Short mmCIF file of C-alpha atoms in Angstrom, two decimals:
data_model
loop_
_atom_site.label_atom_id
_atom_site.label_comp_id
_atom_site.label_asym_id
_atom_site.label_seq_id
_atom_site.Cartn_x
_atom_site.Cartn_y
_atom_site.Cartn_z
CA UNK A 9 121.46 -20.86 95.96
CA UNK A 10 121.75 -24.30 97.58
CA UNK A 11 121.71 -27.74 95.88
CA UNK A 12 117.90 -27.98 96.05
CA UNK A 13 117.48 -24.64 94.32
CA UNK A 14 119.95 -25.60 91.63
CA UNK A 15 118.01 -28.81 91.02
CA UNK A 16 114.79 -26.84 90.67
CA UNK A 17 116.52 -24.45 88.30
CA UNK A 18 117.29 -27.32 85.94
CA UNK A 19 113.54 -27.56 85.22
CA UNK A 20 113.62 -23.98 83.95
CA UNK A 21 117.01 -23.71 82.19
CA UNK A 22 119.09 -26.40 80.52
CA UNK A 23 120.69 -28.63 83.16
CA UNK A 24 124.14 -28.34 81.56
CA UNK A 25 124.05 -24.56 81.95
CA UNK A 26 122.83 -24.79 85.55
CA UNK A 27 125.55 -27.29 86.44
CA UNK A 28 128.13 -24.93 84.99
CA UNK A 29 126.73 -22.10 87.12
CA UNK A 30 126.70 -24.37 90.15
CA UNK A 31 130.35 -25.25 89.64
CA UNK A 32 131.23 -21.57 89.35
CA UNK A 33 129.51 -20.87 92.65
CA UNK A 34 131.31 -23.77 94.30
CA UNK A 35 134.60 -22.13 93.29
CA UNK A 36 133.64 -19.08 95.35
CA UNK A 37 132.41 -21.25 98.22
CA UNK A 38 135.65 -23.23 98.22
CA UNK A 39 137.63 -20.06 98.93
CA UNK A 40 135.26 -19.17 101.76
CA UNK A 41 135.47 -22.71 103.16
CA UNK A 42 139.28 -22.57 103.28
CA UNK A 43 139.14 -19.19 105.07
CA UNK A 44 136.74 -20.56 107.69
CA UNK A 45 138.75 -23.74 108.06
CA UNK A 46 142.22 -22.19 108.37
CA UNK A 47 141.53 -18.66 109.65
CA UNK A 48 144.51 -17.38 107.69
CA UNK A 49 145.01 -14.75 105.03
CA UNK A 50 144.65 -16.45 101.63
CA UNK A 51 147.91 -16.62 99.70
CA UNK A 52 146.30 -15.15 96.59
CA UNK A 53 143.76 -12.34 96.73
CA UNK A 54 140.05 -12.86 96.07
CA UNK A 55 138.08 -11.15 93.36
CA UNK A 56 135.46 -8.61 94.41
CA UNK A 57 132.52 -10.87 93.58
CA UNK A 58 133.74 -13.51 96.05
CA UNK A 59 134.26 -10.92 98.77
CA UNK A 60 130.81 -9.42 98.21
CA UNK A 61 129.21 -12.88 98.23
CA UNK A 62 130.95 -13.65 101.53
CA UNK A 63 129.89 -10.37 103.15
CA UNK A 64 126.32 -10.83 101.94
CA UNK A 65 126.26 -14.31 103.50
CA UNK A 66 127.52 -12.84 106.79
CA UNK A 67 124.94 -10.03 106.73
CA UNK A 68 121.93 -12.34 106.39
CA UNK A 69 123.06 -14.03 109.62
CA UNK A 70 122.44 -10.82 111.61
CA UNK A 71 118.99 -10.33 113.13
CA UNK A 72 118.43 -6.90 111.55
CA UNK A 73 118.37 -8.68 108.18
CA UNK A 74 116.05 -11.55 109.18
CA UNK A 75 112.97 -11.48 106.92
CA UNK A 76 110.54 -12.06 109.79
CA UNK A 77 112.38 -10.18 112.52
CA UNK A 78 110.34 -8.12 115.01
CA UNK A 79 112.61 -5.88 117.09
CA UNK A 80 111.35 -4.17 120.23
CA UNK A 81 114.66 -3.31 121.90
CA UNK A 82 116.64 -0.09 122.03
CA UNK A 83 119.29 -1.40 119.62
CA UNK A 84 117.86 -3.37 116.73
CA UNK A 85 120.22 -2.47 113.90
CA UNK A 86 117.83 0.00 112.35
CA UNK A 87 119.34 2.34 109.74
CA UNK A 88 117.47 5.33 108.31
CA UNK A 89 119.57 5.69 105.17
CA UNK A 90 119.86 2.90 102.61
CA UNK A 91 123.15 4.49 101.53
CA UNK A 92 124.55 3.98 105.04
CA UNK A 93 123.26 0.39 105.03
CA UNK A 94 125.01 -0.36 101.73
CA UNK A 95 128.20 1.37 102.85
CA UNK A 96 128.35 -1.08 105.77
CA UNK A 97 127.17 -4.13 103.77
CA UNK A 98 124.15 -4.18 106.14
CA UNK A 99 126.44 -5.30 109.00
CA UNK A 100 124.94 -2.86 111.47
CA UNK A 101 125.26 -4.42 114.93
CA UNK A 102 128.99 -3.78 115.37
CA UNK A 103 131.26 -6.11 117.33
CA UNK A 104 131.43 -7.29 120.93
CA UNK A 105 129.06 -6.84 123.82
CA UNK A 106 128.93 -4.39 126.71
CA UNK A 107 131.42 -6.39 128.76
CA UNK A 108 133.93 -7.50 126.10
CA UNK A 109 134.80 -6.26 122.61
CA UNK A 110 135.63 -9.85 121.60
CA UNK A 111 132.38 -11.41 122.87
CA UNK A 112 129.82 -13.06 120.58
CA UNK A 113 126.55 -11.20 119.95
CA UNK A 114 123.44 -13.43 119.98
CA UNK A 115 121.70 -10.99 117.63
CA UNK A 116 124.60 -10.85 115.19
CA UNK A 117 126.19 -14.17 114.33
CA UNK A 118 127.47 -12.76 111.04
CA UNK A 119 129.13 -9.70 112.57
CA UNK A 120 130.60 -11.87 115.34
CA UNK A 121 132.06 -14.23 112.75
CA UNK A 122 133.47 -11.24 110.87
CA UNK A 123 135.17 -10.05 114.06
CA UNK A 124 136.71 -13.42 114.88
CA UNK A 125 137.91 -14.00 111.33
CA UNK A 126 139.44 -10.53 111.06
CA UNK A 127 141.43 -11.02 114.26
CA UNK A 128 142.61 -14.41 113.04
CA UNK A 129 143.64 -13.13 109.58
CA UNK A 130 145.43 -10.12 111.05
CA UNK A 131 147.32 -12.35 113.50
CA UNK A 132 148.45 -14.47 110.56
CA UNK A 133 149.79 -11.36 108.79
CA UNK A 134 151.61 -10.20 111.95
CA UNK A 135 153.30 -13.59 112.13
CA UNK A 136 154.16 -13.60 108.43
CA UNK A 137 155.70 -10.13 108.63
CA UNK A 138 158.13 -11.11 111.38
CA UNK A 139 156.59 -11.53 114.85
CA UNK A 140 156.19 -15.28 114.53
CA UNK A 141 155.64 -16.01 118.20
CA UNK A 142 152.73 -13.56 118.63
CA UNK A 143 149.93 -15.55 120.26
CA UNK A 144 146.95 -13.22 120.11
CA UNK A 145 145.65 -9.94 118.74
CA UNK A 146 142.45 -8.03 118.15
CA UNK A 147 141.35 -5.09 116.03
CA UNK A 148 140.06 -2.16 118.06
CA UNK A 149 138.12 0.78 116.52
CA UNK A 150 140.46 3.43 117.91
CA UNK A 151 143.65 4.89 116.51
CA UNK A 152 147.03 4.06 118.06
CA UNK A 153 147.03 6.69 120.80
CA UNK A 154 143.76 5.65 122.44
CA UNK A 155 144.67 1.98 121.95
CA UNK A 156 147.84 2.58 123.95
CA UNK A 157 145.71 4.23 126.65
CA UNK A 158 143.59 1.07 126.81
CA UNK A 159 146.74 -0.98 127.38
CA UNK A 160 147.94 1.32 130.17
CA UNK A 161 144.54 1.17 131.88
CA UNK A 162 144.63 -2.62 131.78
CA UNK A 163 148.10 -2.67 133.34
CA UNK A 164 146.80 -0.45 136.16
CA UNK A 165 144.82 -3.43 137.50
CA UNK A 166 147.98 -5.54 137.57
CA UNK A 167 150.14 -2.81 139.13
CA UNK A 168 147.76 -0.67 141.22
CA UNK A 169 150.58 1.11 143.05
CA UNK A 170 152.38 2.23 139.89
CA UNK A 171 152.52 5.91 139.05
CA UNK A 172 155.16 6.39 136.34
CA UNK A 173 155.72 5.36 132.72
CA UNK A 174 159.30 5.50 131.46
CA UNK A 175 159.33 6.82 127.90
CA UNK A 176 162.33 7.34 125.63
CA UNK A 177 161.56 10.70 124.04
CA UNK A 178 159.70 10.75 120.74
CA UNK A 179 158.30 14.12 119.69
CA UNK A 180 154.72 13.32 118.89
CA UNK A 181 151.72 14.31 120.92
CA UNK A 182 149.39 11.30 120.71
CA UNK A 183 151.66 8.78 122.39
CA UNK A 184 152.50 11.29 125.15
CA UNK A 185 148.83 12.14 125.71
CA UNK A 186 148.00 8.42 125.81
CA UNK A 187 149.97 8.12 129.05
CA UNK A 188 148.53 11.29 130.58
CA UNK A 189 144.96 10.34 129.64
CA UNK A 190 145.41 7.00 131.39
CA UNK A 191 146.33 8.91 134.56
CA UNK A 192 150.07 8.28 134.68
CA UNK A 193 153.10 10.53 134.88
CA UNK A 194 155.42 10.17 131.87
CA UNK A 195 159.11 10.17 132.74
CA UNK A 196 160.84 11.46 129.62
CA UNK A 197 164.20 9.88 128.88
CA UNK A 198 166.26 12.02 126.53
CA UNK A 199 167.92 10.29 123.60
CA UNK A 200 171.67 10.19 122.98
CA UNK A 201 173.29 11.40 119.76
CA UNK A 202 175.36 8.75 118.00
CA UNK A 203 176.64 10.16 114.74
CA UNK A 204 173.53 11.63 113.15
CA UNK A 205 171.17 9.19 114.91
CA UNK A 206 169.21 9.74 118.11
CA UNK A 207 169.22 6.48 120.05
CA UNK A 208 167.86 5.10 123.32
CA UNK A 209 169.80 5.97 126.46
CA UNK A 210 169.53 2.59 128.19
CA UNK A 211 171.82 3.62 131.05
CA UNK A 212 169.64 6.63 131.86
CA UNK A 213 166.56 4.37 131.82
CA UNK A 214 168.05 1.93 134.28
CA UNK A 215 169.16 4.78 136.52
CA UNK A 216 165.58 6.09 136.63
CA UNK A 217 164.29 2.62 137.49
CA UNK A 218 166.64 2.56 140.48
CA UNK A 219 165.63 6.08 141.54
CA UNK A 220 161.85 5.58 141.24
CA UNK A 221 161.68 1.93 142.27
CA UNK A 222 160.38 -0.79 139.93
CA UNK A 223 157.04 -1.28 141.80
CA UNK A 224 156.20 2.40 141.15
CA UNK A 225 156.68 2.06 137.39
CA UNK A 226 153.72 0.91 135.31
CA UNK A 227 155.80 0.07 132.24
CA UNK A 228 158.46 1.10 129.80
CA UNK A 229 156.80 2.60 126.72
CA UNK A 230 159.11 2.16 123.73
CA UNK A 231 158.82 3.05 120.04
CA UNK A 232 159.77 1.34 116.78
CA UNK A 233 158.61 3.40 113.77
CA UNK A 234 159.58 7.06 114.01
CA UNK A 235 160.84 10.12 112.15
CA UNK A 236 164.57 10.22 111.38
CA UNK A 237 167.07 11.12 112.75
CA UNK A 238 165.50 9.29 115.68
CA UNK A 239 165.68 5.56 115.14
CA UNK A 240 163.75 2.64 116.67
CA UNK A 241 164.46 2.09 120.34
CA UNK A 242 166.94 -0.56 121.44
CA UNK A 243 164.12 -3.01 121.96
CA UNK A 244 166.22 -6.02 122.85
CA UNK A 245 168.10 -4.16 125.57
CA UNK A 246 164.88 -2.63 126.91
CA UNK A 247 163.19 -6.05 126.91
CA UNK A 248 166.07 -7.50 128.94
CA UNK A 249 165.82 -4.54 131.33
CA UNK A 250 162.07 -5.10 131.75
CA UNK A 251 162.57 -8.80 132.47
CA UNK A 252 165.35 -8.05 134.95
CA UNK A 253 163.23 -5.58 136.96
CA UNK A 254 159.85 -7.28 136.35
CA UNK A 255 158.42 -4.21 134.60
CA UNK A 256 155.87 -4.52 131.76
CA UNK A 257 156.94 -3.42 128.30
CA UNK A 258 154.51 -1.68 125.89
CA UNK A 259 155.71 -1.05 122.32
CA UNK A 260 154.30 1.68 120.08
CA UNK A 261 154.67 0.02 116.66
CA UNK A 262 152.51 2.62 114.88
CA UNK A 263 153.55 1.90 111.30
CA UNK A 264 156.09 -0.82 111.99
CA UNK A 265 154.20 -3.76 110.45
CA UNK A 266 155.39 -2.62 107.02
CA UNK A 267 159.02 -2.81 108.16
CA UNK A 268 160.72 -6.19 108.57
CA UNK A 269 163.33 -4.50 110.77
CA UNK A 270 160.72 -3.15 113.22
CA UNK A 271 158.94 -6.50 113.39
CA UNK A 272 162.23 -8.31 113.91
CA UNK A 273 163.05 -6.01 116.84
CA UNK A 274 159.75 -6.93 118.52
CA UNK A 275 160.29 -10.64 117.92
CA UNK A 276 163.82 -10.50 119.29
CA UNK A 277 162.73 -8.44 122.27
CA UNK A 278 160.16 -11.09 123.18
CA UNK A 279 162.75 -13.83 122.70
CA UNK A 280 165.51 -12.38 124.91
CA UNK A 281 163.44 -10.44 127.42
CA UNK A 282 159.96 -9.06 127.96
CA UNK A 283 157.46 -7.51 125.56
CA UNK A 284 153.90 -7.50 126.89
CA UNK A 285 151.99 -5.81 124.09
CA UNK A 286 152.66 -4.00 120.82
CA UNK A 287 150.20 -1.63 119.14
CA UNK A 288 150.01 -0.73 115.44
CA UNK A 289 147.83 1.46 113.25
CA UNK A 290 145.53 0.01 110.60
CA UNK A 291 145.59 2.96 108.19
CA UNK A 292 149.39 3.32 108.10
CA UNK A 293 150.09 -0.38 107.62
CA UNK A 294 147.15 -1.60 105.54
CA UNK A 295 145.99 1.47 103.59
CA UNK A 296 142.48 1.66 105.05
CA UNK A 297 140.62 4.69 106.49
CA UNK A 298 141.83 6.12 109.80
CA UNK A 299 140.15 4.82 112.93
CA UNK A 300 141.51 1.41 113.86
CA UNK A 301 144.49 -0.29 115.46
CA UNK A 302 145.76 -3.77 116.25
CA UNK A 303 146.64 -4.68 119.81
CA UNK A 304 148.86 -7.78 119.84
CA UNK A 305 151.05 -9.70 122.23
CA UNK A 306 152.59 -12.95 123.38
CA UNK A 307 150.34 -13.74 126.38
CA UNK A 308 146.84 -14.61 125.22
CA UNK A 309 145.37 -14.04 128.70
CA UNK A 310 146.75 -10.50 128.90
CA UNK A 311 145.48 -9.57 125.42
CA UNK A 312 142.09 -10.95 126.47
CA UNK A 313 142.18 -8.71 129.56
CA UNK A 314 142.80 -5.67 127.34
CA UNK A 315 139.83 -6.54 125.13
CA UNK A 316 137.62 -6.86 128.22
CA UNK A 317 138.73 -3.39 129.36
CA UNK A 318 137.05 -1.79 126.32
CA UNK A 319 133.67 -0.45 127.52
CA UNK A 320 130.64 -1.30 125.43
CA UNK A 321 130.16 -2.51 121.90
CA UNK A 322 132.33 -1.20 119.09
CA UNK A 323 132.17 -0.21 115.45
CA UNK A 324 132.84 -3.04 113.00
CA UNK A 325 134.02 -0.65 110.26
CA UNK A 326 137.79 -0.96 110.92
CA UNK A 327 137.51 -4.76 111.08
CA UNK A 328 135.46 -4.83 107.89
CA UNK A 329 137.89 -2.51 106.08
CA UNK A 330 141.03 -4.45 106.94
CA UNK A 331 139.43 -7.84 106.22
CA UNK A 332 138.25 -6.68 102.78
CA UNK A 333 141.72 -5.26 102.08
CA UNK A 334 143.60 -8.41 103.08
CA UNK A 335 141.20 -10.67 101.18
CA UNK A 336 141.68 -8.44 98.13
CA UNK A 337 145.49 -8.42 98.35
CA UNK A 338 146.12 -11.88 99.70
CA UNK A 339 149.34 -12.57 101.61
CA UNK A 340 151.37 -12.48 98.39
CA UNK A 341 149.89 -9.12 97.36
CA UNK A 342 150.61 -7.59 100.76
CA UNK A 343 154.19 -8.87 100.75
CA UNK A 344 154.63 -7.43 97.27
CA UNK A 345 153.63 -4.00 98.59
CA UNK A 346 156.16 -4.37 101.42
CA UNK A 347 158.90 -5.29 98.95
CA UNK A 348 158.03 -2.29 96.77
CA UNK A 349 158.12 -0.01 99.79
CA UNK A 350 161.60 -1.21 100.70
CA UNK A 351 162.76 -0.67 97.12
CA UNK A 352 161.32 2.85 97.11
CA UNK A 353 163.16 3.57 100.38
CA UNK A 354 166.48 2.98 98.62
CA UNK A 355 165.35 5.05 95.64
CA UNK A 356 164.18 7.93 97.85
CA UNK A 357 167.45 7.86 99.80
CA UNK A 358 169.48 8.02 96.59
CA UNK A 359 167.44 10.87 95.13
CA UNK A 360 167.45 12.88 98.36
CA UNK A 361 171.20 12.42 98.73
CA UNK A 362 171.83 13.64 95.19
CA UNK A 363 169.55 16.65 95.65
CA UNK A 364 171.12 17.48 99.00
CA UNK A 365 174.61 17.58 97.48
CA UNK A 366 173.41 19.88 94.70
CA UNK A 367 172.22 22.38 97.32
CA UNK A 368 175.15 22.11 99.71
CA UNK A 369 173.27 19.88 102.16
CA UNK A 370 173.59 16.19 103.03
CA UNK A 371 171.40 13.18 103.69
CA UNK A 372 171.73 12.41 107.40
CA UNK A 373 173.21 8.99 108.09
CA UNK A 374 170.41 7.09 109.86
CA UNK A 375 170.84 3.41 108.85
CA UNK A 376 168.81 2.12 111.80
CA UNK A 377 165.64 3.87 110.59
CA UNK A 378 164.05 1.66 107.91
CA UNK A 379 161.27 4.02 106.80
CA UNK A 380 162.06 7.69 107.43
CA UNK A 381 164.92 9.79 106.00
CA UNK A 382 166.24 13.23 106.88
CA UNK A 383 168.10 15.84 104.83
CA UNK A 384 170.02 18.64 106.54
CA UNK A 385 168.97 22.27 106.00
CA UNK A 386 172.04 23.91 107.56
CA UNK A 387 173.00 25.77 104.39
CA UNK A 388 169.45 27.02 103.91
CA UNK A 389 169.34 28.32 107.48
CA UNK A 390 172.66 30.11 106.99
CA UNK A 391 171.21 31.70 103.87
CA UNK A 392 168.18 33.07 105.74
CA UNK A 393 166.70 32.72 109.23
CA UNK A 394 163.19 32.38 107.82
CA UNK A 395 164.02 30.08 104.93
CA UNK A 396 163.68 26.80 106.85
CA UNK A 397 160.13 27.35 108.04
CA UNK A 398 159.21 28.94 104.72
CA UNK A 399 160.28 25.74 102.95
CA UNK A 400 157.65 23.79 104.85
CA UNK A 401 154.95 26.23 103.76
CA UNK A 402 156.05 26.13 100.14
CA UNK A 403 156.02 22.34 99.99
CA UNK A 404 152.60 22.22 101.60
CA UNK A 405 151.05 24.62 99.11
CA UNK A 406 152.66 22.69 96.26
CA UNK A 407 150.85 19.55 97.36
CA UNK A 408 153.89 17.74 98.75
CA UNK A 409 152.15 16.07 101.67
CA UNK A 410 153.98 14.33 104.50
CA UNK A 411 157.23 16.27 104.10
CA UNK A 412 158.20 17.53 107.54
CA UNK A 413 160.50 20.52 108.04
CA UNK A 414 162.09 20.69 111.50
CA UNK A 415 163.65 24.05 112.52
CA UNK A 416 165.86 24.52 115.56
CA UNK A 417 164.77 25.90 118.90
CA UNK A 418 161.03 25.12 118.83
CA UNK A 419 159.49 24.90 122.30
CA UNK A 420 156.15 23.13 122.81
CA UNK A 421 154.12 22.38 125.93
CA UNK A 422 152.17 19.13 125.78
CA UNK A 423 149.89 18.25 128.71
CA UNK A 424 151.99 20.40 131.03
CA UNK A 425 155.39 19.09 129.93
CA UNK A 426 157.75 21.47 128.11
CA UNK A 427 159.62 19.95 125.17
CA UNK A 428 162.64 21.96 124.05
CA UNK A 429 163.68 21.39 120.46
CA UNK A 430 160.22 19.96 119.78
CA UNK A 431 159.83 17.84 116.64
CA UNK A 432 163.55 16.97 116.64
CA UNK A 433 163.32 14.40 119.51
CA UNK A 434 166.20 16.23 121.19
CA UNK A 435 166.76 19.40 123.19
CA UNK A 436 169.61 20.46 120.91
CA UNK A 437 169.90 18.60 117.62
CA UNK A 438 172.88 19.98 115.64
CA UNK A 439 171.00 21.10 112.52
CA UNK A 440 167.54 21.77 111.05
CA UNK A 441 166.35 19.16 108.60
CA UNK A 442 163.59 17.90 106.33
CA UNK A 443 161.91 14.51 106.72
CA UNK A 444 160.54 12.29 103.99
CA UNK A 445 159.35 8.71 104.37
CA UNK A 446 158.98 5.66 102.21
CA UNK A 447 155.72 4.23 103.55
CA UNK A 448 153.60 1.44 102.12
CA UNK A 449 151.91 2.43 98.87
CA UNK A 450 154.51 5.02 97.83
CA UNK A 451 155.34 4.99 94.12
CA UNK A 452 158.31 6.00 92.00
CA UNK A 453 156.19 8.84 90.63
CA UNK A 454 155.65 10.13 94.19
CA UNK A 455 159.40 10.19 94.79
CA UNK A 456 160.28 11.85 91.50
CA UNK A 457 157.60 14.54 91.81
CA UNK A 458 158.58 15.27 95.41
CA UNK A 459 162.25 15.67 94.45
CA UNK A 460 161.35 17.91 91.50
CA UNK A 461 159.18 20.21 93.62
CA UNK A 462 161.65 20.26 96.51
CA UNK A 463 164.43 21.24 94.11
CA UNK A 464 162.35 24.13 92.77
CA UNK A 465 161.50 25.33 96.28
CA UNK A 466 165.14 25.29 97.40
CA UNK A 467 166.23 27.20 94.30
CA UNK A 468 163.45 29.74 94.79
CA UNK A 469 164.37 30.33 98.43
CA UNK A 470 168.03 30.87 97.69
CA UNK A 471 167.24 33.17 94.78
CA UNK A 472 164.80 35.29 96.79
CA UNK A 473 166.84 35.42 99.97
CA UNK A 474 164.37 33.30 101.93
CA UNK A 475 161.19 35.17 101.02
CA UNK A 476 159.85 32.33 98.92
CA UNK A 477 156.85 32.75 96.66
CA UNK A 478 153.58 31.99 98.30
CA UNK A 479 152.64 29.55 101.02
CA UNK A 480 152.04 32.27 103.61
CA UNK A 481 148.81 30.67 104.79
CA UNK A 482 150.15 27.12 105.06
CA UNK A 483 151.52 25.56 108.27
CA UNK A 484 155.08 26.87 108.63
CA UNK A 485 156.57 23.44 109.33
CA UNK A 486 154.59 21.64 106.67
CA UNK A 487 152.91 19.43 109.28
CA UNK A 488 149.65 19.52 111.17
CA UNK A 489 149.53 20.59 114.80
CA UNK A 490 148.96 17.04 116.02
CA UNK A 491 149.81 14.41 113.47
CA UNK A 492 148.04 11.28 114.57
CA UNK A 493 149.99 8.33 115.92
CA UNK A 494 153.74 8.31 116.42
CA UNK A 495 155.71 8.66 113.26
CA UNK A 496 152.56 9.37 111.33
CA UNK A 497 153.28 9.38 107.63
CA UNK A 498 150.68 11.49 105.88
#
């Protein structure tokens, strides 16, 4: 409805009622105008009717929704199922063009606008959550692992003679495979044990740089968010090292956006040294379906090069999902979720510590990990050799998802590399343990139910001598074979 249509409507319905309706519509349009004008996440969330109005306006700008459109090409936005069309708000053309995922589509002005706005809103959130000097980002319809591969492939053109990627060990398959898939040889740097924490061995990294030669190294691939007792890498020291040797620095920030500590590390790394790009998952940080990531950095030209490396058009679904979510929450709503997550971290730590003491265990002291916690299982292992792995099965079958039981001595081969002590980020961690994480969206009820069920499982195992009661068909560690992006919190 435009002003002319409202004027015509006054001939049919009382003008006072029409004016009231017109004013109501202008309230919606004012919110949309501010979004287009500022390109930032609104402070307060929108109601669903405003979001649906906005998406409908975008959809009618795409050629597949033109009333008189006659399409004779191979890609005309045709959809056989009306259910699929509604699921995608009739935004069918996707984003980008064959040569650049960020390019404008002549056939799809609405989808192109959606893409640009999403990238702008997400950049605003990245800045608000701690990386204030980030200059550019884009949403890519791939999870974190493949997004990291895209970054490595882009760096290949800048360092064609490079062969190696230096990687402080993190026991997760996706980030390791990302390097192998890109055609590089990962150089695994073992962590050092400091108290209970596994931390970056900066001296070993620098020694490997000297041995291999800086020109032969594509980048240092560091990690922020991770499973305790590993903690975020020493990003500031690594950034200084990268600047000193002129080596690019790629940061796997899988679920770090929700942590002010992880975001601060990235910001400080860029301030004192070199951080080229940092990659984060959409589903873990923004509670949307799996399938998207954000690639961000401090050099707009380099981020643009990465977007140009993506071959072909791309799905708009991840961009649509995260834009709808952020418009619904608003910046204040998202920050509230982050504050609640941090509060639940303290609550989970307190409850796990109390439970651990009751069963002769202890909460591992990992203050540098802001999301994940670990509870020792030494007493349980002493009670029975099979009890540790059985605990993972029991929790899984009792619908405690995301709990991760790590036994000692597991050996795993990933893309030809043998990891000893796999899942523990170390060849010989001193004790088996159980992980639990306080990720965005967790509630007090989640924590209390988890503690209650864990308590019952531990009591059952001790009473039965490790035989447990059920769970024989569940994964023995309580985790999937390959759990998504680094530090994936199910």
